[in-house]
Coordinates of C-alpha atoms in Angstrom, one line a residue:
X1073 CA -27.4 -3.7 28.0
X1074 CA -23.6 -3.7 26.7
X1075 CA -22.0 -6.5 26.0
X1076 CA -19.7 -7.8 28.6
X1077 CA -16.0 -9.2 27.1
X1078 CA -14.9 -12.1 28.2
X1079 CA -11.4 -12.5 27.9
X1080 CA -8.4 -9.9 28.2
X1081 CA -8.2 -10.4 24.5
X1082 CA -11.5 -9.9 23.3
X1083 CA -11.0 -6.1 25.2
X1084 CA -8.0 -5.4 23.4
X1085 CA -9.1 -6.6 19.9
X1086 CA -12.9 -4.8 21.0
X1087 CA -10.4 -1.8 21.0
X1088 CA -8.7 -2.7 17.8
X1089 CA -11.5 -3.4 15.9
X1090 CA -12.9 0.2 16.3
X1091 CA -9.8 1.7 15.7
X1092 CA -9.6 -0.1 12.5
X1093 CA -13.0 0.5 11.4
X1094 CA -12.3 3.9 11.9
X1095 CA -9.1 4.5 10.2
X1096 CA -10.7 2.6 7.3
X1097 CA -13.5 5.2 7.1
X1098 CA -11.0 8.2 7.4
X1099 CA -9.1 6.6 4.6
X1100 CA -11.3 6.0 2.4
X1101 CA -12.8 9.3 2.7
X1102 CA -9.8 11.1 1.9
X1103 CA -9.4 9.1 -0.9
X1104 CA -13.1 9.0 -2.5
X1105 CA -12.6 9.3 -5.8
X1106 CA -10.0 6.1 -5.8
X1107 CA -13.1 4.0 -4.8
X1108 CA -15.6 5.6 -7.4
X1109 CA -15.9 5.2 -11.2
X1110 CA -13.6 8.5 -12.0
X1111 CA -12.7 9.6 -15.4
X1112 CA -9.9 11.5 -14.4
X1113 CA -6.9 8.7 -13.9
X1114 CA -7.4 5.5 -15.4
X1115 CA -7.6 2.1 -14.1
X1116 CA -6.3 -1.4 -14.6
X1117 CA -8.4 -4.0 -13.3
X1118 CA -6.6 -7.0 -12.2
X1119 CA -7.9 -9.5 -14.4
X1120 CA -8.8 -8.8 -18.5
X1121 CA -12.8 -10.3 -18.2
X1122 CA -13.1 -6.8 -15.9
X1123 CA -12.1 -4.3 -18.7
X1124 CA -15.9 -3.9 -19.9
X1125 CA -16.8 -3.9 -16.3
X1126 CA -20.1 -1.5 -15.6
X1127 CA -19.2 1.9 -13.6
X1128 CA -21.9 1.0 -11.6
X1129 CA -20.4 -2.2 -9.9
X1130 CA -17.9 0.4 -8.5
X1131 CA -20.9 2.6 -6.9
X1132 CA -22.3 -0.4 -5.4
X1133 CA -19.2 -1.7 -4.0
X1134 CA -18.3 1.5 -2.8
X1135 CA -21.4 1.8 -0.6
X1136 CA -20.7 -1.6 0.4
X1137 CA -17.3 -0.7 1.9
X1138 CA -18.8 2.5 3.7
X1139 CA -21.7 0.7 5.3
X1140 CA -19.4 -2.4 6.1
X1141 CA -17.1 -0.1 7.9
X1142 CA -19.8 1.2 9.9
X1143 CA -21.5 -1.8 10.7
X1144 CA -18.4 -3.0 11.4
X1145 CA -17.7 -0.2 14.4
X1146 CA -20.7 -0.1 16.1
X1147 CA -21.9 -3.8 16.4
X1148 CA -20.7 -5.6 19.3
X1149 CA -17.9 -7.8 19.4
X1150 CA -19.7 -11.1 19.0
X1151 CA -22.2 -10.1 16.2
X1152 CA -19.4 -8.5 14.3
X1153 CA -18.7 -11.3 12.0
X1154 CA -20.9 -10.2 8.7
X1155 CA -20.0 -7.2 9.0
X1156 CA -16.1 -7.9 8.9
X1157 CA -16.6 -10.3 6.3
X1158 CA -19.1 -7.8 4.2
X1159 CA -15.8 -5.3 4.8
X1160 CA -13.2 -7.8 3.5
X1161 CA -15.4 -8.8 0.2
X1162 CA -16.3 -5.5 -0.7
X1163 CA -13.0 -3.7 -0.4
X1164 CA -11.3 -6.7 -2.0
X1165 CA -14.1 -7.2 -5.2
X1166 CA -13.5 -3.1 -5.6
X1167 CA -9.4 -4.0 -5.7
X1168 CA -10.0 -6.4 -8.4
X1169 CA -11.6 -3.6 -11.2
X1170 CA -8.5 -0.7 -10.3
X1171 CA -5.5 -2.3 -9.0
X1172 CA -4.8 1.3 -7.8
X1173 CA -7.3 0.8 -5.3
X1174 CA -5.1 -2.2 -3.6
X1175 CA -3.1 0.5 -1.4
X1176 CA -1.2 -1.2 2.1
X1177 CA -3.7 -0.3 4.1
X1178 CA -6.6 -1.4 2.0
X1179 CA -4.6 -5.0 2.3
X1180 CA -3.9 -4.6 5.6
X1181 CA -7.8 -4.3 6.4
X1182 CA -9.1 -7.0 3.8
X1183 CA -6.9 -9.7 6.1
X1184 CA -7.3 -8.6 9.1
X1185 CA -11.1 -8.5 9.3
X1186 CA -11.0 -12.0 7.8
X1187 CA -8.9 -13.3 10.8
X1188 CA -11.3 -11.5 13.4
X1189 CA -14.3 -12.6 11.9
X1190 CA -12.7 -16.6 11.9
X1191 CA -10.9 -17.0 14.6
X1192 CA -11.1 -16.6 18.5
X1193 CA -9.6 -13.7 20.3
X1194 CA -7.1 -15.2 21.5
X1195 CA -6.0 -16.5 18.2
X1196 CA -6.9 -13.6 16.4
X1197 CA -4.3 -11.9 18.4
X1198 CA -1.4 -13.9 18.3
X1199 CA -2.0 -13.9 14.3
X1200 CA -2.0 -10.6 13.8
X1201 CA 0.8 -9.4 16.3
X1202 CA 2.8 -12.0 13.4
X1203 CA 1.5 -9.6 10.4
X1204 CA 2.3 -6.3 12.1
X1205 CA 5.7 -7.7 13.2
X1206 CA 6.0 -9.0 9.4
X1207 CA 5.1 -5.1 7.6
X1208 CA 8.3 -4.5 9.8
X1209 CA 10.4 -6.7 9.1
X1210 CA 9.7 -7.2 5.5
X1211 CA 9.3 -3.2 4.8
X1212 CA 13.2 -2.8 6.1
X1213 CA 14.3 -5.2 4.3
X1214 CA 13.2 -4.0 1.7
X1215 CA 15.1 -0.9 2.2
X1216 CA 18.9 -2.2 2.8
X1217 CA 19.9 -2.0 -0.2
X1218 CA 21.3 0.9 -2.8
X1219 CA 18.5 2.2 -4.3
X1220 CA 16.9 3.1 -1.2
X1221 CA 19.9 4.8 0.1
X1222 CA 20.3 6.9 -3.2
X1223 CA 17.0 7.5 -3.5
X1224 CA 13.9 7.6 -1.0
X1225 CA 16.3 7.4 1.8
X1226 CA 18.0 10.5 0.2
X1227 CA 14.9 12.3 0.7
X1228 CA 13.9 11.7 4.2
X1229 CA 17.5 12.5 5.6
X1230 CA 17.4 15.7 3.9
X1231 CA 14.4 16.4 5.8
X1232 CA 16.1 15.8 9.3
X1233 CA 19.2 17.1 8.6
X1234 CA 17.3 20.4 7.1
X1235 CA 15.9 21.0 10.7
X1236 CA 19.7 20.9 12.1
X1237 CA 21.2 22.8 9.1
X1238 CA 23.6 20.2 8.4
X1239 CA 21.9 19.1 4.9
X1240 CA 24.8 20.1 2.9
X1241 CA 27.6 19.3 5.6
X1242 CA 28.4 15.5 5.4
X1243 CA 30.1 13.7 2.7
X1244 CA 28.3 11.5 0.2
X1245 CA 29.4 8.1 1.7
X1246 CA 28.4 9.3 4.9
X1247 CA 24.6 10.7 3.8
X1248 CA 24.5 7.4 2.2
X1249 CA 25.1 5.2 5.2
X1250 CA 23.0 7.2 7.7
X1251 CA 20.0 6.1 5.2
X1252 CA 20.2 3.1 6.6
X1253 CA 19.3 4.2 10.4
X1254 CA 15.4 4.3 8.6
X1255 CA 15.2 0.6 7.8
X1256 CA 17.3 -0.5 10.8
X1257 CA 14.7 1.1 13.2
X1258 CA 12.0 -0.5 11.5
X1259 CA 13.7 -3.8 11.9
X1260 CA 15.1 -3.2 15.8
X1261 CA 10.8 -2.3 16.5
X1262 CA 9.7 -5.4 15.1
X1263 CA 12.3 -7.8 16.2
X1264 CA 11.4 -6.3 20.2
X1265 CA 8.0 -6.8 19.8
X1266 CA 8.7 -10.0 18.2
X1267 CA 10.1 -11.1 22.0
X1268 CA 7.0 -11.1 24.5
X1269 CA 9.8 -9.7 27.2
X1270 CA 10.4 -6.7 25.0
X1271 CA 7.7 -5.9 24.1
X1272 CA 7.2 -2.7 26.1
X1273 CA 10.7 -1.3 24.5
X1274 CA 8.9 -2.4 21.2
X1275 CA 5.9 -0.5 21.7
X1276 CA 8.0 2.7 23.0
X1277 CA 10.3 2.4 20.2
X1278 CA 7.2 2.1 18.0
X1279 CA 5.8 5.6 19.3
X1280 CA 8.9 7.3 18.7
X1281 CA 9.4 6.2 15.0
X1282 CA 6.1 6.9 13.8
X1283 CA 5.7 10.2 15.8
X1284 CA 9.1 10.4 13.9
X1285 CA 7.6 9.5 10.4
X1286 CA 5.0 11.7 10.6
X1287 CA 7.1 14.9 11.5
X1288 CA 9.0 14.1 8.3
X1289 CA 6.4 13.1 5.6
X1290 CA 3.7 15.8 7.6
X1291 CA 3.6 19.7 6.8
X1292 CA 7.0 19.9 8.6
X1293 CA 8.6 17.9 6.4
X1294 CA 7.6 16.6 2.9
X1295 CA 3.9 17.1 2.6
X1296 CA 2.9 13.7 1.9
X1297 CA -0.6 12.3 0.8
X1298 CA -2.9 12.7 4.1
X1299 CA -3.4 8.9 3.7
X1300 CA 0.2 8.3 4.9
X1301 CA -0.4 9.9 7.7
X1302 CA -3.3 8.6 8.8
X1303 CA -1.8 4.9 8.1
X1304 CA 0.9 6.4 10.7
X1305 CA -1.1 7.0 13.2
X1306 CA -3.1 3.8 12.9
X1307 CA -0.1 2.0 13.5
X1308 CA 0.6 4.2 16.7
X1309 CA -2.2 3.0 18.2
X1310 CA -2.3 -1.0 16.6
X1311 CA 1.3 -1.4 18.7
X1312 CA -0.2 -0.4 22.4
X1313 CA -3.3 -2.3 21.4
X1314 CA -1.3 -5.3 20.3
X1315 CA 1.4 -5.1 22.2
X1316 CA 1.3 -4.0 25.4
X1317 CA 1.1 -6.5 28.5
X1318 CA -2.4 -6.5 30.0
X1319 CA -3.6 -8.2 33.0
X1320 CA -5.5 -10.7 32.8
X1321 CA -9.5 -10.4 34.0
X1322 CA -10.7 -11.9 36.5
X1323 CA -13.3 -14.5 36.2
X1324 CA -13.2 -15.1 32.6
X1325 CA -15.3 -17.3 31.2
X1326 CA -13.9 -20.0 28.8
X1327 CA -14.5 -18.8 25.2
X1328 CA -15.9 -21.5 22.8
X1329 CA -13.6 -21.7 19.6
X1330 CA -14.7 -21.1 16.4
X1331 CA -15.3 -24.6 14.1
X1332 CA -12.1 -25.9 12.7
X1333 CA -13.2 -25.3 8.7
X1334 CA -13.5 -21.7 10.0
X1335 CA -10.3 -21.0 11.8
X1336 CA -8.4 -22.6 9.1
X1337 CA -9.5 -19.9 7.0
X1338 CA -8.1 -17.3 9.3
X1339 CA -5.1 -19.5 9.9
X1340 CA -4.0 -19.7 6.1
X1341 CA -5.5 -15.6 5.3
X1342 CA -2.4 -15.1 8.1
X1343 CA 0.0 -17.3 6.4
X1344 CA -0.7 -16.1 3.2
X1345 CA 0.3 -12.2 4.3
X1346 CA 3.2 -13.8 6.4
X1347 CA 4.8 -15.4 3.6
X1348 CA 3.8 -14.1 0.3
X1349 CA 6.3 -11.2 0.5
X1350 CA 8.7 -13.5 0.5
X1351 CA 8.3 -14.1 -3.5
X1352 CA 8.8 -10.0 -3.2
X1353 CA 12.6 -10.3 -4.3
X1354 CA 11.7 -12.9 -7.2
X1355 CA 9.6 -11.2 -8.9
X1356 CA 6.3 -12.7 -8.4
X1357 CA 5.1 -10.5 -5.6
X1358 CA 4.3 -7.2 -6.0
X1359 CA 5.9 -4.2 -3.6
X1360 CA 2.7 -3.3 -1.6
X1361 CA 1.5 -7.3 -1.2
X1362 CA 5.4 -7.9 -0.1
X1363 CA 4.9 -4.7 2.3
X1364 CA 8.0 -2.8 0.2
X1365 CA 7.0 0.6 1.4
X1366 CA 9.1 3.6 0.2
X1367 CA 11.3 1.1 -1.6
X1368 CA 13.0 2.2 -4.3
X1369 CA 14.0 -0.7 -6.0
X1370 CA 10.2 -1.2 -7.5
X1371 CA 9.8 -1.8 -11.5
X1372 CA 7.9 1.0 -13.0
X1373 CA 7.0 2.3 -16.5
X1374 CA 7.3 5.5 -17.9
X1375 CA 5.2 6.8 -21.2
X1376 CA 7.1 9.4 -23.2
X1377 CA 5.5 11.7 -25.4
X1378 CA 7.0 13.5 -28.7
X1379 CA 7.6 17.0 -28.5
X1380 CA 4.9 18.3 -30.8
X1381 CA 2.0 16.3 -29.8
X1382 CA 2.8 17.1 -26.0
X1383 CA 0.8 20.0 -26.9
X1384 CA -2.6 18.4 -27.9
X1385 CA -2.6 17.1 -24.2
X1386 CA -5.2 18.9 -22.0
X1387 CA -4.2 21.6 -20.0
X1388 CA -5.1 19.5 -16.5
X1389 CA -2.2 17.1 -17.8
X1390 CA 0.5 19.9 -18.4
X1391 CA 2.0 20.4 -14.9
X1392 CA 2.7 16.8 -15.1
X1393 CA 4.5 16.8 -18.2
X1394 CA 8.7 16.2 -17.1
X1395 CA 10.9 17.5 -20.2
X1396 CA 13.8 15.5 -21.1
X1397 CA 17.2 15.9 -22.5
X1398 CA 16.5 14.3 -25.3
X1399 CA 13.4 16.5 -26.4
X1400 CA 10.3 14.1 -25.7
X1401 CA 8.0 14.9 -22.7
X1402 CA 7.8 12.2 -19.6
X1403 CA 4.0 12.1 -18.3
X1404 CA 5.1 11.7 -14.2
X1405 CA 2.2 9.7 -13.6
X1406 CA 3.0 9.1 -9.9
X1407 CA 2.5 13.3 -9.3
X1408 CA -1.0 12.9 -11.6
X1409 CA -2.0 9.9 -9.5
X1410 CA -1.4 12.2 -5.9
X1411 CA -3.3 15.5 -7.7
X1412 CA -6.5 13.8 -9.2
X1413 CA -7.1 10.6 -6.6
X1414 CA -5.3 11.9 -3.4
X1415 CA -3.1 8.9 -3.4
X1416 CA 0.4 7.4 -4.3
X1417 CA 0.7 5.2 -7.6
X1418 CA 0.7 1.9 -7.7
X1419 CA 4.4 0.4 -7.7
X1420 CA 4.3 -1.5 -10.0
X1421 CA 5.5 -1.9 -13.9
X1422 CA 2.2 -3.9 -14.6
X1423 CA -0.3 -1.2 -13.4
X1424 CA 1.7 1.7 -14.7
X1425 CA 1.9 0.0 -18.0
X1426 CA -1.7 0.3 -18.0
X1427 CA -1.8 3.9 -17.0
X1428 CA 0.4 4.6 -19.8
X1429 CA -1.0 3.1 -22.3
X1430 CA -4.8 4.8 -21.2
X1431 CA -3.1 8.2 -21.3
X1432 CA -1.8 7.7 -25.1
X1433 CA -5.1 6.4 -26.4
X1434 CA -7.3 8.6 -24.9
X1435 CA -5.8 11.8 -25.4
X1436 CA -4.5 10.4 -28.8
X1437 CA -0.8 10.3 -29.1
X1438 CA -0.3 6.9 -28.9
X1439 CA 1.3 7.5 -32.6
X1440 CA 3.5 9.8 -31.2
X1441 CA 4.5 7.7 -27.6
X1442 CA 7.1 5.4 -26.5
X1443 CA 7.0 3.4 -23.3
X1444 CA 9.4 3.0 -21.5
X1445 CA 9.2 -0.4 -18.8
X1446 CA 12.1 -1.2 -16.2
X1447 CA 12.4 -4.0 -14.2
X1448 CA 13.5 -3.9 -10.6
X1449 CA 16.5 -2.2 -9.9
X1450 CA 19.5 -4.7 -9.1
X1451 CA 19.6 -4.0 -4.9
X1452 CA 23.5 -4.0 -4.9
X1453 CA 24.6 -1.7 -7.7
X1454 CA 21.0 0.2 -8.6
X1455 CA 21.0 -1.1 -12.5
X1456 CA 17.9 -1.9 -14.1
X1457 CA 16.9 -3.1 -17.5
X1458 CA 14.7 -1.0 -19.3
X1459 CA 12.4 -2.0 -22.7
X1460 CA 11.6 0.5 -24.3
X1461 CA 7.8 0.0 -26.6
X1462 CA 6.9 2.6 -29.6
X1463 CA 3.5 3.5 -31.1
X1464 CA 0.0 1.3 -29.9
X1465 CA 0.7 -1.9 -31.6
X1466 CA 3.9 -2.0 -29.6
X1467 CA 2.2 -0.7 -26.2
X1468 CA 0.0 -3.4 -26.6
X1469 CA 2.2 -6.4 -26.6
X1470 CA 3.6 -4.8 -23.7
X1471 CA 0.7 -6.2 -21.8
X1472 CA 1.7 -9.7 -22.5
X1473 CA 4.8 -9.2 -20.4
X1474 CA 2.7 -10.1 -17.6
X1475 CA 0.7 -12.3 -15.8
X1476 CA -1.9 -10.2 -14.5
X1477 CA -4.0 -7.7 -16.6
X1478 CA -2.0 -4.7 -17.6
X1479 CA -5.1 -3.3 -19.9
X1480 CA -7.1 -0.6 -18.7
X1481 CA -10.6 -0.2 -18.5
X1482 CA -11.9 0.1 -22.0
X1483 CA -14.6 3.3 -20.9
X1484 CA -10.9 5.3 -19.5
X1485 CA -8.9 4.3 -22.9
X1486 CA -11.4 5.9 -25.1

């Protein structure tokens, strides 16, 4: 016999679980090879005691996450618990051997099946409308500013303006400011469902900048990582899930809360989301954690590779290799990173530090190699400070830079 919900909430986060569980299959699936032990792009584990980590922890983990996603959709709202806990711990133990694997929606899902498995429904749901609301708000934020509008912002208006023909008719200063319509929208849907009595413009205006969003980064527009999409339409149908006013049912019987230990868990995994981001601007948060999507301010690193000994790279790594003015080679690590794994590079200087420096010692021009490492672009004039590391000695106390591990796995270096 089914199980028979007892609260309006409990329906809508029955709902939300499955959608959930679902979109972390899908995801995961198009991006297999992220969640295996691959050869073909390296990874950085989070902390340095991982480097020698076994290949095999990442099979078992990996398993872990598909079962725990499974589980996780077809048990029944009240026995769901393990299985959203088994979820969180496995995707988040597989985070900490590739920081590549800590993508926004990986993030997203680690959190949110903590709150559902520790809180009541009714709890649960008033948390995680705040962390939706907060990707909003904090991911056009992090857009209002001039890198965004000279860069990514660039290329998403050339899209819409392509379909209208008018890609080449405005003026600079006028391509520039209609960049900013793209964070402004994201901030107008989350400040309406932020407000209980808007929250059916919210949800509408929600539809129609996702459906947007995935006309312009689809086949239509710039052919982004199938990932993106799906993540699109996940959030299409977390805001009527979420968001939308539902009567209540009648009858309901009085749910019993969760103990107090185990709600405070869910309590301060929700605070923790909410507020972390907020470091985001200072440094100490990286873009994905502080929900800086398509932000173009980001730090990065960049590994630059001498003319000659370009050539003793293997041919898989030659349509990646961007030639510069100045003679030298840049490895584009973020194209490499979409061809082998299926997904977007880690935006972050620490990670890509490690990439770099995994790409010159395996394929053994490390001699040859300079890295180059910028910080975060200034948000009001674009500038950034770059460093600029030669040779492998030099590389290497790069890594000390930061505070997290910026070594990669010893198995890809080789």
């Amino acid at each position: 016999m089914s199980e028979v919900p007892r609260s309006s909430e409990e329906v809508r986060l029955g709902y939300y679980r499955r959608v959930l569980a679902i979109c972390g299959l899908l995801l995961v699936g198009t991006s297999y090879k992220l969640w295996l032990p691959q050869t073909d792009y390296p990874q950085v584990p989070v902390f340095s005691a991982l480097v020698h980590a076994p290949a095999m922890i990442d099979y078992v983990l990996a398993v872990g996450i598909i079962g725990s996603l499974l589980a996780w959709l077809v048990t029944p709202n009240r026995q769901a618990t393990l299985a959203a806990w088994s979820t969180a711990m496995c995707i988040a133990a597989s985070c900490l051997l590739d920081q590549h694997r800590f993508q926004p929606w990986a993030y997203q899902l680690i959190f949110s099946t903590i709150i559902l498995a520790t809180c009541e429904a009714k709890l649960a749901l008033r948390l995680l409308r705040m962390i939706v609301i907060s990707i909003y708000v904090y991911s056009s934020l992090s857009k209002l500013n001039l890198p965004f509008m000279r860069d990514e912002g660039q290329m998403f208006l050339d899209v819409l303006l392509g379909w209208v023909g008018a890609k080449e008719a405005l003026a600079a200063s006028v391509r520039q400011g209609m960049t900013l319509l793209f964070p402004l929208g994201e901030l107008t849907v989350g400040v309406l469902l932020a407000i209980p009595r808007t929250r059916k413009l919210g949800v509408i205006f929600a539809a129609v900048m996702h459906t947007t969003l995935l006309l312009v980064v689809g086949p239509l527009g710039l052919n982004h990582w199938p990932g993106v999409l799906l993540w699109n339409l996940c959030f299409l149908a977390q805001a009527p899930l979420l968001f939308w006013p539902m009567a209540e049912r009648e009858g309901e019987e009085p749910v019993e809360a969760p103990p107090a230990k185990l709600r405070a868990v869910g309590i301060f995994a929700a605070s923790f989301v909410l507020l972390f981001p907020l470091l985001e601007p200072l440094g100490y948060c990286d873009a994905w954690p502080g929900w800086a999507l398509y932000a173009s301010h980001v730090s990065r690193a960049d590994l630059y590779i001498d003319d000659a000994a370009a050539e003793a790279l293997p041919e898989k790594l030659r349509p990646f290799l961007v030639e510069t003015e100045w003679g030298a080679y840049r490895l584009d690590a973020s194209q490499w990173s979409l061809h082998a794994l299926n997904v977007p590079i880690y935006p972050d200087d620490r990670f890509q530090v490690g990439v770099a420096i995994a790409a010159s010692q395996r394929y053994g021009v490390a001699l040859f190699s300079q890295m180059s490492v910028q910080d975060p672009a200034d948000r009001w004039r674009g500038e950034r400070t770059e460093t600029r590391y030669r040779g492998p000695e030099q590389m290497k106390e790069a890594t000390k830079r930061f505070w997290l591990n910026a070594e990669p796995r010893d198995r890809l270096a080789r």
